[in-house]
Short mmCIF file of C-alpha atoms in Angstrom, two decimals:
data_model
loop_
_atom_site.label_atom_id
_atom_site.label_comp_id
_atom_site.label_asym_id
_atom_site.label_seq_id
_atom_site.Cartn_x
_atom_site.Cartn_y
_atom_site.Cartn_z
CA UNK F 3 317.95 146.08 122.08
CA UNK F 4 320.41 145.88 119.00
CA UNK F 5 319.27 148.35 116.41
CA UNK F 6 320.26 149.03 112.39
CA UNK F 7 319.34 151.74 110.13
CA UNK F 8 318.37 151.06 106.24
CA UNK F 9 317.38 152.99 104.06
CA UNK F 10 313.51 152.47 103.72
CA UNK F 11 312.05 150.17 101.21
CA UNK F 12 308.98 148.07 100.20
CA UNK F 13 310.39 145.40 102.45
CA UNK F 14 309.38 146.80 105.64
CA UNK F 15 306.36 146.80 107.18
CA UNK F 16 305.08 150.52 107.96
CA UNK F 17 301.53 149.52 108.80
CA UNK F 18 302.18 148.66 112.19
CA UNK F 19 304.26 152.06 112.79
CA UNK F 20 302.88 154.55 115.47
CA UNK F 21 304.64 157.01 117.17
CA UNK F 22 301.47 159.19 118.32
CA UNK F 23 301.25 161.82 116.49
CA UNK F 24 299.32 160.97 113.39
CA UNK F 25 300.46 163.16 110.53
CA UNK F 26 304.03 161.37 111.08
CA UNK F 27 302.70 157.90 111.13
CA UNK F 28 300.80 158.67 107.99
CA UNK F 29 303.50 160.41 106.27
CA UNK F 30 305.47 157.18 106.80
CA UNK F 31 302.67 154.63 105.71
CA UNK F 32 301.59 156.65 102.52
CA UNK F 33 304.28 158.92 101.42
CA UNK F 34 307.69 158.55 102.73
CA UNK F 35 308.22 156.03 99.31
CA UNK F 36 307.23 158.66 97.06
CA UNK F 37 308.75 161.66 98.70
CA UNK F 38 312.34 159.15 98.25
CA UNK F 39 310.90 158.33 94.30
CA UNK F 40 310.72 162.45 93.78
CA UNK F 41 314.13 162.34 95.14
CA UNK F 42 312.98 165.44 97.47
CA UNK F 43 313.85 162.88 100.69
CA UNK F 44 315.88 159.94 101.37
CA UNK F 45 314.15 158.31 104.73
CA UNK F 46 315.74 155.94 106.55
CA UNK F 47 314.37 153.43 109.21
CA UNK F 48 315.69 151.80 113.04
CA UNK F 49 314.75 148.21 113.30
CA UNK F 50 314.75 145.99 115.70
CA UNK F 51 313.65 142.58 116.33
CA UNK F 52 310.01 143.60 115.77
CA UNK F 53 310.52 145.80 112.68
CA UNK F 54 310.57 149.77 112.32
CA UNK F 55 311.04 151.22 116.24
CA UNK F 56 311.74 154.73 114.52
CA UNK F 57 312.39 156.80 111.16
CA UNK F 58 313.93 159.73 109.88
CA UNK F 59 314.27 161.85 106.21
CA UNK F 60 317.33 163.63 105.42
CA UNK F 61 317.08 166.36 102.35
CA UNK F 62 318.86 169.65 100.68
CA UNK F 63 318.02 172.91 102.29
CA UNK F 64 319.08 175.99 101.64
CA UNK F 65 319.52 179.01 104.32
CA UNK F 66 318.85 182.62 103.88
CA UNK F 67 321.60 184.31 104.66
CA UNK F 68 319.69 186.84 106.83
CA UNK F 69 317.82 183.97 108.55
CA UNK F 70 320.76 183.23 110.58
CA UNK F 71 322.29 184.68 113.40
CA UNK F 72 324.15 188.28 112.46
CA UNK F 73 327.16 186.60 114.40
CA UNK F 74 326.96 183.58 111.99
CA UNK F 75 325.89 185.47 109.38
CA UNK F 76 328.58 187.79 109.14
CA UNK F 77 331.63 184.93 108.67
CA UNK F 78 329.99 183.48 105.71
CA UNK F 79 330.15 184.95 101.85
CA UNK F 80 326.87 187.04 100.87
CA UNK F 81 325.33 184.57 99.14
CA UNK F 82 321.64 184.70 98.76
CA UNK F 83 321.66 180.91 99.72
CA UNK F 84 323.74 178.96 102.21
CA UNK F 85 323.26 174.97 102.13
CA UNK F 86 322.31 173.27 104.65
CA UNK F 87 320.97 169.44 105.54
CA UNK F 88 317.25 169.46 106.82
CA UNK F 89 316.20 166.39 109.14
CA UNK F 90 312.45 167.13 107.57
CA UNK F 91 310.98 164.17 109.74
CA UNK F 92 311.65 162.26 112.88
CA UNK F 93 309.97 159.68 114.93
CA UNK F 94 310.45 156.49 117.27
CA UNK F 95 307.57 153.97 117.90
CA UNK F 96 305.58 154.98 120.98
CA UNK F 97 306.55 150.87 122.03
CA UNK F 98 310.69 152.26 122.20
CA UNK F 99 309.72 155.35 124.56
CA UNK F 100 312.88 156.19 126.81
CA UNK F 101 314.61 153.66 125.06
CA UNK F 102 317.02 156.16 123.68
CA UNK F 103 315.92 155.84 120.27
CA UNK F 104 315.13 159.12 119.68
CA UNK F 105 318.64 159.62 120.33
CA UNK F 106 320.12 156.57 117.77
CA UNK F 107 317.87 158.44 115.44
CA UNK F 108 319.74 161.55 115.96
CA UNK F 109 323.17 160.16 115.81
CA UNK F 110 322.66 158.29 112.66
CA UNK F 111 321.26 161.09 110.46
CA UNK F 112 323.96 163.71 111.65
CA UNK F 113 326.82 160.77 111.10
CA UNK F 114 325.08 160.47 107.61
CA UNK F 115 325.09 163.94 106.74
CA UNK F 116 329.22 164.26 107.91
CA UNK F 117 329.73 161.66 105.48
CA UNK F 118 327.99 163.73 103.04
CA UNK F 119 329.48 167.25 103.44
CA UNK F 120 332.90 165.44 102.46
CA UNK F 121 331.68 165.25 99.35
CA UNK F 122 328.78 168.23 99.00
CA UNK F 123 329.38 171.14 101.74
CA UNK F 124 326.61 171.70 104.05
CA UNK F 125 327.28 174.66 106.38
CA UNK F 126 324.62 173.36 108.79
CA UNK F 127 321.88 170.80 109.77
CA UNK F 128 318.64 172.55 110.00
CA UNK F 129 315.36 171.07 111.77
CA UNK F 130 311.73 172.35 112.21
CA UNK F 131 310.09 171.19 115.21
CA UNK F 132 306.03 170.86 115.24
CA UNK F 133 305.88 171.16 118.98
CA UNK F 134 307.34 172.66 121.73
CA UNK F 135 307.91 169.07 122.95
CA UNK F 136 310.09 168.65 119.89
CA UNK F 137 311.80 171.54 119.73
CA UNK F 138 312.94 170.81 123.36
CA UNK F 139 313.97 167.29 122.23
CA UNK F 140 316.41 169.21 119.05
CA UNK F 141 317.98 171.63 121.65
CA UNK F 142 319.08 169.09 123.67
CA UNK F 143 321.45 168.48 120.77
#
C-alpha cells in the first residue's frame, strides 16, 4: 500500500480516524489544528488510498540536564536546558495493524527532525509513551 506524509490540514478527513485508544483519536479530530495554529505542534498525517492510516506531531523540547543519563550527561555543557525534538503523539488506524505503519510513522518524523537539526541543533529525540505497549513499540527503535 503506497503511502505519503503531509502536513495536516482542513483537507483531510479526521472523522473517520481510529486507532483505539480514544484520547488520540480525539486529539486528532478536535485539536491537532489548533495545537499546529498555537504553533506548539506541527502534525503530520500517512495517507493512503482511503485517507489518514496514521499521524504524528513533532515539537521543541527541552532536556534537563540531570534528567539524562550521568554517562550522557557528563559530555554535554552544563546548561540548565539541552534541546531536544519530542514526537508528542503517534498513531496508525486500527484498519493498517501490522502493516508496518507504525514503523513509516517512525521513519518519517526522525528523517524530518535530521533535516531540522541542520539548521536548529537538537541533541536528541525524546518520546513519552502512555502504555507499556507503547513504550515497547519506542524501544524497538
Amino acid at each position: 500500500m503506497p503511502i505519503r506524509f503531509e502536513v495536516l490540514d482542513r483537507r483531510h478527513d479526521r472523522g473517520s480516524f481510529t486507532c483505539g485508544t480514544p484520547a488520540l483519536d480525539d486529539w486528532l479530530r478536535t485539536r491537532a489544528t489548533q495545537d499546529q495554529r498555537r504553533h506548539v505542534a506541527q502534525v503530520f498525517v500517512a495517507l493512503d488510498e482511503q485517507g489518514i492510516v496514521g499521524f504524528y506531531s513533532l515539537s521543541m523540547f527541552t532536556l534537563a540536564l540531570e534528567s539524562l543519563p550521568a554517562e550522557l550527561a557528563r559530555k554535554l555543557p552544563r546548561y540548565d536546558a539541552i534541546p531536544a525534538a519530542l514526537i508528542g503523539r503517534l498513531a496508525r488506524h486500527q484498519r493498517a495493524k501490522g502493516a508496518g505503519v507504525g514503523d513509516l510513522l517512525i521513519a518519517d518524523a526522525v528523517k524530518r527532525v535530521l533535516m531540522a537539526a541542520e539548521s536548529v541543533a537538537a541533541y536528541a529525540i525524546v518520546v513519552d509513551a502512555k502504555s507499556p505497549k507503547a513504550a515497547a513499540f519506542y524501544q524497538h527503535f
